[in-house]
mmCIF file with all atom_site columns, C-alpha atoms in Angstrom:
data_model
loop_
_atom_site.group_PDB
_atom_site.id
_atom_site.type_symbol
_atom_site.label_atom_id
_atom_site.label_alt_id
_atom_site.label_comp_id
_atom_site.label_asym_id
_atom_site.label_entity_id
_atom_site.label_seq_id
_atom_site.pdbx_PDB_ins_code
_atom_site.Cartn_x
_atom_site.Cartn_y
_atom_site.Cartn_z
_atom_site.occupancy
_atom_site.B_iso_or_equiv
_atom_site.pdbx_formal_charge
_atom_site.auth_seq_id
_atom_site.auth_comp_id
_atom_site.auth_asym_id
_atom_site.auth_atom_id
_atom_site.pdbx_PDB_model_num
ATOM 1   C CA . LYS A 1 1   ? -1.595  27.306 20.951  1.00 0.00 ? 220 LYS A CA 1
ATOM 2   C CA . PHE A 1 2   ? -0.342  27.824 17.390  1.00 0.00 ? 221 PHE A CA 1
ATOM 3   C CA . HIS A 1 3   ? 0.716   31.205 16.030  1.00 0.00 ? 222 HIS A CA 1
ATOM 4   C CA . SER A 1 4   ? -1.176  31.804 12.808  1.00 0.00 ? 223 SER A CA 1
ATOM 5   C CA . ARG A 1 5   ? 0.531   33.766 10.028  1.00 0.00 ? 224 ARG A CA 1
ATOM 6   C CA . THR A 1 6   ? -2.689  34.372 8.144   1.00 0.00 ? 225 THR A CA 1
ATOM 7   C CA . PRO A 1 7   ? -5.445  35.613 10.462  1.00 0.00 ? 226 PRO A CA 1
ATOM 8   C CA . GLY A 1 8   ? -9.052  34.925 9.573   1.00 0.00 ? 227 GLY A CA 1
ATOM 9   C CA . ARG A 1 9   ? -8.536  31.672 7.685   1.00 0.00 ? 228 ARG A CA 1
ATOM 10  C CA . ARG A 1 10  ? -10.461 28.839 9.275   1.00 0.00 ? 229 ARG A CA 1
ATOM 11  C CA . ALA A 1 11  ? -10.716 26.222 6.523   1.00 0.00 ? 230 ALA A CA 1
ATOM 12  C CA . GLU A 1 12  ? -6.964  26.032 6.137   1.00 0.00 ? 231 GLU A CA 1
ATOM 13  C CA . GLU A 1 13  ? -4.660  27.401 8.809   1.00 0.00 ? 232 GLU A CA 1
ATOM 14  C CA . ILE A 1 14  ? -0.971  27.888 8.135   1.00 0.00 ? 233 ILE A CA 1
ATOM 15  C CA . SER A 1 15  ? 0.849   27.803 11.442  1.00 0.00 ? 234 SER A CA 1
ATOM 16  C CA . GLU A 1 16  ? 4.250   27.402 12.906  1.00 0.00 ? 235 GLU A CA 1
ATOM 17  C CA . MET A 1 17  ? 4.896   24.657 15.391  1.00 0.00 ? 236 MET A CA 1
ATOM 18  C CA . ARG A 1 18  ? 7.471   25.590 17.970  1.00 0.00 ? 237 ARG A CA 1
ATOM 19  C CA . GLY A 1 19  ? 9.726   23.075 19.647  1.00 0.00 ? 238 GLY A CA 1
ATOM 20  C CA . ASP A 1 20  ? 7.965   23.348 23.016  1.00 0.00 ? 239 ASP A CA 1
ATOM 21  C CA . GLU A 1 21  ? 4.570   22.695 21.399  1.00 0.00 ? 240 GLU A CA 1
ATOM 22  C CA . ALA A 1 22  ? 5.996   19.673 19.610  1.00 0.00 ? 241 ALA A CA 1
ATOM 23  C CA . ARG A 1 23  ? 7.409   18.304 22.873  1.00 0.00 ? 242 ARG A CA 1
ATOM 24  C CA . VAL A 1 24  ? 4.042   18.716 24.635  1.00 0.00 ? 243 VAL A CA 1
ATOM 25  C CA . LEU A 1 25  ? 2.253   16.891 21.781  1.00 0.00 ? 244 LEU A CA 1
ATOM 26  C CA . LEU A 1 26  ? 4.643   13.960 22.173  1.00 0.00 ? 245 LEU A CA 1
ATOM 27  C CA . GLY A 1 27  ? 4.194   13.901 25.961  1.00 0.00 ? 246 GLY A CA 1
ATOM 28  C CA . PHE A 1 28  ? 7.367   15.679 27.118  1.00 0.00 ? 247 PHE A CA 1
ATOM 29  C CA . PRO A 1 29  ? 7.520   18.700 29.459  1.00 0.00 ? 248 PRO A CA 1
ATOM 30  C CA . PRO A 1 30  ? 7.625   21.978 27.446  1.00 0.00 ? 249 PRO A CA 1
ATOM 31  C CA . TYR A 1 31  ? 11.240  22.943 28.152  1.00 0.00 ? 250 TYR A CA 1
ATOM 32  C CA . SER A 1 32  ? 12.794  19.481 28.313  1.00 0.00 ? 251 SER A CA 1
ATOM 33  C CA . ARG A 1 33  ? 15.540  18.293 25.973  1.00 0.00 ? 252 ARG A CA 1
ATOM 34  C CA . PRO A 1 34  ? 14.641  14.730 24.915  1.00 0.00 ? 253 PRO A CA 1
ATOM 35  C CA . THR A 1 35  ? 17.201  12.674 23.049  1.00 0.00 ? 254 THR A CA 1
ATOM 36  C CA . PRO A 1 36  ? 16.422  11.521 19.492  1.00 0.00 ? 255 PRO A CA 1
ATOM 37  C CA . SER A 1 37  ? 15.802  7.981  20.774  1.00 0.00 ? 256 SER A CA 1
ATOM 38  C CA . GLN A 1 38  ? 13.333  9.289  23.391  1.00 0.00 ? 257 GLN A CA 1
ATOM 39  C CA . VAL A 1 39  ? 11.565  11.334 20.701  1.00 0.00 ? 258 VAL A CA 1
ATOM 40  C CA . LYS A 1 40  ? 11.340  8.285  18.451  1.00 0.00 ? 259 LYS A CA 1
ATOM 41  C CA . ALA A 1 41  ? 9.970   6.094  21.268  1.00 0.00 ? 260 ALA A CA 1
ATOM 42  C CA . ALA A 1 42  ? 7.381   8.729  22.241  1.00 0.00 ? 261 ALA A CA 1
ATOM 43  C CA . TYR A 1 43  ? 6.382   9.138  18.586  1.00 0.00 ? 262 TYR A CA 1
ATOM 44  C CA . LYS A 1 44  ? 5.874   5.391  18.144  1.00 0.00 ? 263 LYS A CA 1
ATOM 45  C CA . ARG A 1 45  ? 3.792   5.230  21.336  1.00 0.00 ? 264 ARG A CA 1
ATOM 46  C CA . MET A 1 46  ? 1.615   8.189  20.298  1.00 0.00 ? 265 MET A CA 1
ATOM 47  C CA . VAL A 1 47  ? 1.168   6.801  16.778  1.00 0.00 ? 266 VAL A CA 1
ATOM 48  C CA . TRP A 1 48  ? -0.120  3.515  18.151  1.00 0.00 ? 267 TRP A CA 1
ATOM 49  C CA . GLU A 1 49  ? -2.544  5.379  20.422  1.00 0.00 ? 268 GLU A CA 1
ATOM 50  C CA . SER A 1 50  ? -3.885  7.778  17.796  1.00 0.00 ? 269 SER A CA 1
ATOM 51  C CA . HIS A 1 51  ? -3.670  5.948  14.469  1.00 0.00 ? 270 HIS A CA 1
ATOM 52  C CA . PRO A 1 52  ? -6.904  6.579  12.492  1.00 0.00 ? 271 PRO A CA 1
ATOM 53  C CA . ASP A 1 53  ? -7.328  2.896  11.616  1.00 0.00 ? 272 ASP A CA 1
ATOM 54  C CA . CYS A 1 54  ? -7.828  2.101  15.328  1.00 0.00 ? 273 CYS A CA 1
ATOM 55  C CA . PHE A 1 55  ? -10.911 4.327  15.617  1.00 0.00 ? 274 PHE A CA 1
ATOM 56  C CA . PRO A 1 56  ? -14.529 3.882  14.483  1.00 0.00 ? 275 PRO A CA 1
ATOM 57  C CA . ILE A 1 57  ? -15.633 5.739  11.362  1.00 0.00 ? 276 ILE A CA 1
ATOM 58  C CA . HIS A 1 58  ? -17.333 8.617  13.205  1.00 0.00 ? 277 HIS A CA 1
ATOM 59  C CA . GLU A 1 59  ? -14.090 9.402  15.119  1.00 0.00 ? 278 GLU A CA 1
ATOM 60  C CA . LYS A 1 60  ? -11.681 8.880  12.194  1.00 0.00 ? 279 LYS A CA 1
ATOM 61  C CA . CYS A 1 61  ? -11.577 12.529 11.099  1.00 0.00 ? 280 CYS A CA 1
ATOM 62  C CA . HIS A 1 62  ? -10.504 13.727 14.553  1.00 0.00 ? 281 HIS A CA 1
ATOM 63  C CA . ALA A 1 63  ? -7.973  10.898 14.815  1.00 0.00 ? 282 ALA A CA 1
ATOM 64  C CA . GLU A 1 64  ? -6.490  11.799 11.409  1.00 0.00 ? 283 GLU A CA 1
ATOM 65  C CA . CYS A 1 65  ? -6.060  15.414 12.484  1.00 0.00 ? 284 CYS A CA 1
ATOM 66  C CA . LYS A 1 66  ? -4.341  14.370 15.728  1.00 0.00 ? 285 LYS A CA 1
ATOM 67  C CA . PHE A 1 67  ? -2.175  11.863 13.859  1.00 0.00 ? 286 PHE A CA 1
ATOM 68  C CA . LYS A 1 68  ? -0.997  14.577 11.445  1.00 0.00 ? 287 LYS A CA 1
ATOM 69  C CA . LEU A 1 69  ? -0.138  16.894 14.344  1.00 0.00 ? 288 LEU A CA 1
ATOM 70  C CA . ILE A 1 70  ? 1.883   14.145 16.017  1.00 0.00 ? 289 ILE A CA 1
ATOM 71  C CA . SER A 1 71  ? 3.733   13.490 12.759  1.00 0.00 ? 290 SER A CA 1
ATOM 72  C CA . GLU A 1 72  ? 4.516   17.204 12.397  1.00 0.00 ? 291 GLU A CA 1
ATOM 73  C CA . ALA A 1 73  ? 5.716   17.353 16.009  1.00 0.00 ? 292 ALA A CA 1
ATOM 74  C CA . TYR A 1 74  ? 8.024   14.402 15.379  1.00 0.00 ? 293 TYR A CA 1
ATOM 75  C CA . THR A 1 75  ? 9.378   16.036 12.215  1.00 0.00 ? 294 THR A CA 1
ATOM 76  C CA . CYS A 1 76  ? 9.912   19.306 14.083  1.00 0.00 ? 295 CYS A CA 1
ATOM 77  C CA . LEU A 1 77  ? 11.858  17.643 16.889  1.00 0.00 ? 296 LEU A CA 1
ATOM 78  C CA . GLN A 1 78  ? 13.865  15.448 14.519  1.00 0.00 ? 297 GLN A CA 1
ATOM 79  C CA . SER A 1 79  ? 14.906  18.429 12.390  1.00 0.00 ? 298 SER A CA 1
ATOM 80  C CA . GLY A 1 80  ? 15.754  20.368 15.560  1.00 0.00 ? 299 GLY A CA 1
ATOM 81  C CA . ALA A 1 81  ? 17.899  17.508 16.841  1.00 0.00 ? 300 ALA A CA 1
ATOM 82  C CA . ARG A 1 82  ? 19.817  17.413 13.564  1.00 0.00 ? 301 ARG A CA 1
ATOM 83  C CA . GLU A 1 83  ? 20.559  21.121 13.748  1.00 0.00 ? 302 GLU A CA 1
ATOM 84  C CA . GLY A 1 84  ? 21.671  20.963 17.359  1.00 0.00 ? 303 GLY A CA 1
ATOM 85  C CA . SER A 1 85  ? 18.903  22.824 19.190  1.00 0.00 ? 304 SER A CA 1
ATOM 86  C CA . ALA A 1 86  ? 15.223  21.936 19.244  1.00 0.00 ? 305 ALA A CA 1
ATOM 87  C CA . ALA A 1 87  ? 14.220  25.008 21.267  1.00 0.00 ? 306 ALA A CA 1
ATOM 88  C CA . GLY A 1 88  ? 14.434  27.622 18.529  1.00 0.00 ? 307 GLY A CA 1
ATOM 89  C CA . ILE A 1 89  ? 13.316  25.540 15.585  1.00 0.00 ? 308 ILE A CA 1
ATOM 90  C CA . ASN A 1 90  ? 10.038  26.407 13.869  1.00 0.00 ? 309 ASN A CA 1
ATOM 91  C CA . THR A 1 91  ? 8.465   24.066 11.347  1.00 0.00 ? 310 THR A CA 1
ATOM 92  C CA . ARG A 1 92  ? 5.794   25.207 8.912   1.00 0.00 ? 311 ARG A CA 1
ATOM 93  C CA . VAL A 1 93  ? 2.608   23.219 9.397   1.00 0.00 ? 312 VAL A CA 1
ATOM 94  C CA . VAL A 1 94  ? -0.405  23.231 7.105   1.00 0.00 ? 313 VAL A CA 1
ATOM 95  C CA . ARG A 1 95  ? -3.466  22.058 8.996   1.00 0.00 ? 314 ARG A CA 1
ATOM 96  C CA . THR A 1 96  ? -6.944  21.558 7.636   1.00 0.00 ? 315 THR A CA 1
ATOM 97  C CA . GLY A 1 97  ? -10.012 20.923 9.716   1.00 0.00 ? 316 GLY A CA 1
ATOM 98  C CA . VAL A 1 98  ? -11.298 18.260 7.336   1.00 0.00 ? 317 VAL A CA 1
ATOM 99  C CA . SER A 1 99  ? -9.145  15.612 5.788   1.00 0.00 ? 318 SER A CA 1
ATOM 100 C CA . ARG A 1 100 ? -8.926  15.548 2.001   1.00 0.00 ? 319 ARG A CA 1
ATOM 101 C CA . ALA A 1 101 ? -10.219 11.990 1.959   1.00 0.00 ? 320 ALA A CA 1
ATOM 102 C CA . ARG A 1 102 ? -13.421 13.230 3.605   1.00 0.00 ? 321 ARG A CA 1
ATOM 103 C CA . GLY A 1 103 ? -14.167 16.023 1.145   1.00 0.00 ? 322 GLY A CA 1
ATOM 104 C CA . GLY A 1 104 ? -11.658 18.678 2.129   1.00 0.00 ? 323 GLY A CA 1
ATOM 105 C CA . ARG A 1 105 ? -10.382 21.409 -0.152  1.00 0.00 ? 324 ARG A CA 1
ATOM 106 C CA . ARG A 1 106 ? -8.663  20.157 -3.295  1.00 0.00 ? 325 ARG A CA 1
ATOM 107 C CA . ASN A 1 107 ? -7.098  21.716 -6.385  1.00 0.00 ? 326 ASN A CA 1
ATOM 108 C CA . HIS A 1 108 ? -9.236  20.170 -9.116  1.00 0.00 ? 327 HIS A CA 1
ATOM 109 C CA . ALA A 1 109 ? -8.427  23.025 -11.511 1.00 0.00 ? 328 ALA A CA 1
ATOM 110 C CA . LEU A 1 110 ? -4.720  22.225 -11.493 1.00 0.00 ? 329 LEU A CA 1
ATOM 111 C CA . VAL A 1 111 ? -5.426  18.574 -12.163 1.00 0.00 ? 330 VAL A CA 1
ATOM 112 C CA . GLY A 1 112 ? -7.763  19.413 -15.055 1.00 0.00 ? 331 GLY A CA 1
ATOM 113 C CA . VAL A 1 113 ? -5.416  21.775 -16.916 1.00 0.00 ? 332 VAL A CA 1
ATOM 114 C CA . PRO A 1 114 ? -3.369  19.079 -18.715 1.00 0.00 ? 333 PRO A CA 1
ATOM 115 C CA . PHE A 1 115 ? -6.548  17.292 -19.783 1.00 0.00 ? 334 PHE A CA 1
ATOM 116 C CA . LEU A 1 116 ? -7.943  20.567 -21.103 1.00 0.00 ? 335 LEU A CA 1
ATOM 117 C CA . PHE A 1 117 ? -4.822  21.022 -23.249 1.00 0.00 ? 336 PHE A CA 1
ATOM 118 C CA . ILE A 1 118 ? -5.132  17.461 -24.548 1.00 0.00 ? 337 ILE A CA 1
ATOM 119 C CA . ILE A 1 119 ? -8.787  17.949 -25.495 1.00 0.00 ? 338 ILE A CA 1
ATOM 120 C CA . LEU A 1 120 ? -8.204  21.339 -27.141 1.00 0.00 ? 339 LEU A CA 1
ATOM 121 C CA . GLY A 1 121 ? -5.224  19.980 -29.077 1.00 0.00 ? 340 GLY A CA 1
ATOM 122 C CA . THR A 1 122 ? -7.205  16.976 -30.250 1.00 0.00 ? 341 THR A CA 1
ATOM 123 C CA . VAL A 1 123 ? -10.118 19.125 -31.417 1.00 0.00 ? 342 VAL A CA 1
ATOM 124 C CA . ALA A 1 124 ? -7.804  21.586 -33.188 1.00 0.00 ? 343 ALA A CA 1
ATOM 125 C CA . LEU A 1 125 ? -5.792  18.874 -34.938 1.00 0.00 ? 344 LEU A CA 1
ATOM 126 C CA . GLY A 1 126 ? -8.947  16.927 -35.761 1.00 0.00 ? 345 GLY A CA 1
ATOM 127 C CA . GLY A 1 127 ? -10.514 20.016 -37.324 1.00 0.00 ? 346 GLY A CA 1
ATOM 128 C CA . PHE A 1 128 ? -7.337  20.705 -39.294 1.00 0.00 ? 347 PHE A CA 1
ATOM 129 C CA . ASN A 1 129 ? -7.214  17.117 -40.579 1.00 0.00 ? 348 ASN A CA 1
ATOM 130 C CA . ALA A 1 130 ? -10.920 17.182 -41.486 1.00 0.00 ? 349 ALA A CA 1
ATOM 131 C CA . ALA A 1 131 ? -10.532 20.436 -43.449 1.00 0.00 ? 350 ALA A CA 1
ATOM 132 C CA . ARG A 1 132 ? -7.481  19.060 -45.265 1.00 0.00 ? 351 ARG A CA 1
ATOM 133 C CA . ALA A 1 133 ? -9.327  15.829 -46.124 1.00 0.00 ? 352 ALA A CA 1
ATOM 134 C CA . TYR A 1 134 ? -12.340 17.827 -47.381 1.00 0.00 ? 353 TYR A CA 1
ATOM 135 C CA . ARG A 1 135 ? -10.115 19.951 -49.657 1.00 0.00 ? 354 ARG A CA 1
ATOM 136 C CA . LYS A 1 136 ? -8.337  16.847 -50.945 1.00 0.00 ? 355 LYS A CA 1
ATOM 137 C CA . GLN A 1 137 ? -11.683 15.143 -51.667 1.00 0.00 ? 356 GLN A CA 1
ATOM 138 C CA . GLU A 1 138 ? -12.989 18.276 -53.383 1.00 0.00 ? 357 GLU A CA 1
ATOM 139 C CA . GLU A 1 139 ? -9.913  18.435 -55.632 1.00 0.00 ? 358 GLU A CA 1
ATOM 140 C CA . ALA A 1 140 ? -10.202 14.743 -56.517 1.00 0.00 ? 359 ALA A CA 1
ATOM 141 C CA . ASN A 1 141 ? -13.945 14.876 -57.238 1.00 0.00 ? 360 ASN A CA 1
ATOM 142 C CA . PRO A 1 142 ? -14.999 18.369 -58.339 1.00 0.00 ? 361 PRO A CA 1
ATOM 143 C CA . SER A 1 143 ? -18.703 19.043 -58.164 1.00 0.00 ? 362 SER A CA 1
ATOM 144 C CA . HIS A 1 144 ? -20.458 20.136 -61.360 1.00 0.00 ? 363 HIS A CA 1
ATOM 145 C CA . ASN A 1 145 ? -23.463 21.364 -59.391 1.00 0.00 ? 364 ASN A CA 1
ATOM 146 C CA . PRO A 1 146 ? -23.350 25.201 -59.279 1.00 0.00 ? 365 PRO A CA 1
ATOM 147 C CA . PHE A 1 147 ? -25.209 25.266 -55.951 1.00 0.00 ? 366 PHE A CA 1
ATOM 148 C CA . LEU A 1 148 ? -22.570 23.220 -54.063 1.00 0.00 ? 367 LEU A CA 1
ATOM 149 C CA . PRO A 1 149 ? -19.197 24.660 -53.084 1.00 0.00 ? 368 PRO A CA 1
#
């Protein structure tokens, strides 16, 4: 149904949603030309039918996936209506099989990078300040013991 640009990727599939696929998802015939008001009405109806909060917990993941597809279809048709023709418009869609709220793939490394810089900076500056304080203390109170530095 969707034309994948990156074959072999199952966890995250980058696809293009064509206008006819978007119309079918919103309940229109594939080659029809719905008006923006018809698209909006169909979107609202489909959202009420497939909103994840209306489903039990064990069906929520599937409902979230369907809800995201409906939202992408609406965006595709709305952008096509603005540009004059919804037939030739392709919208880039990123779909994942598992929602991020349910343990899907995340970028923890990118989130942790700023904290890593903060920690390394704190340790480096703390070490610098400790060495400076030690030298200052040593100058103020020189040791007469030959075995101590």
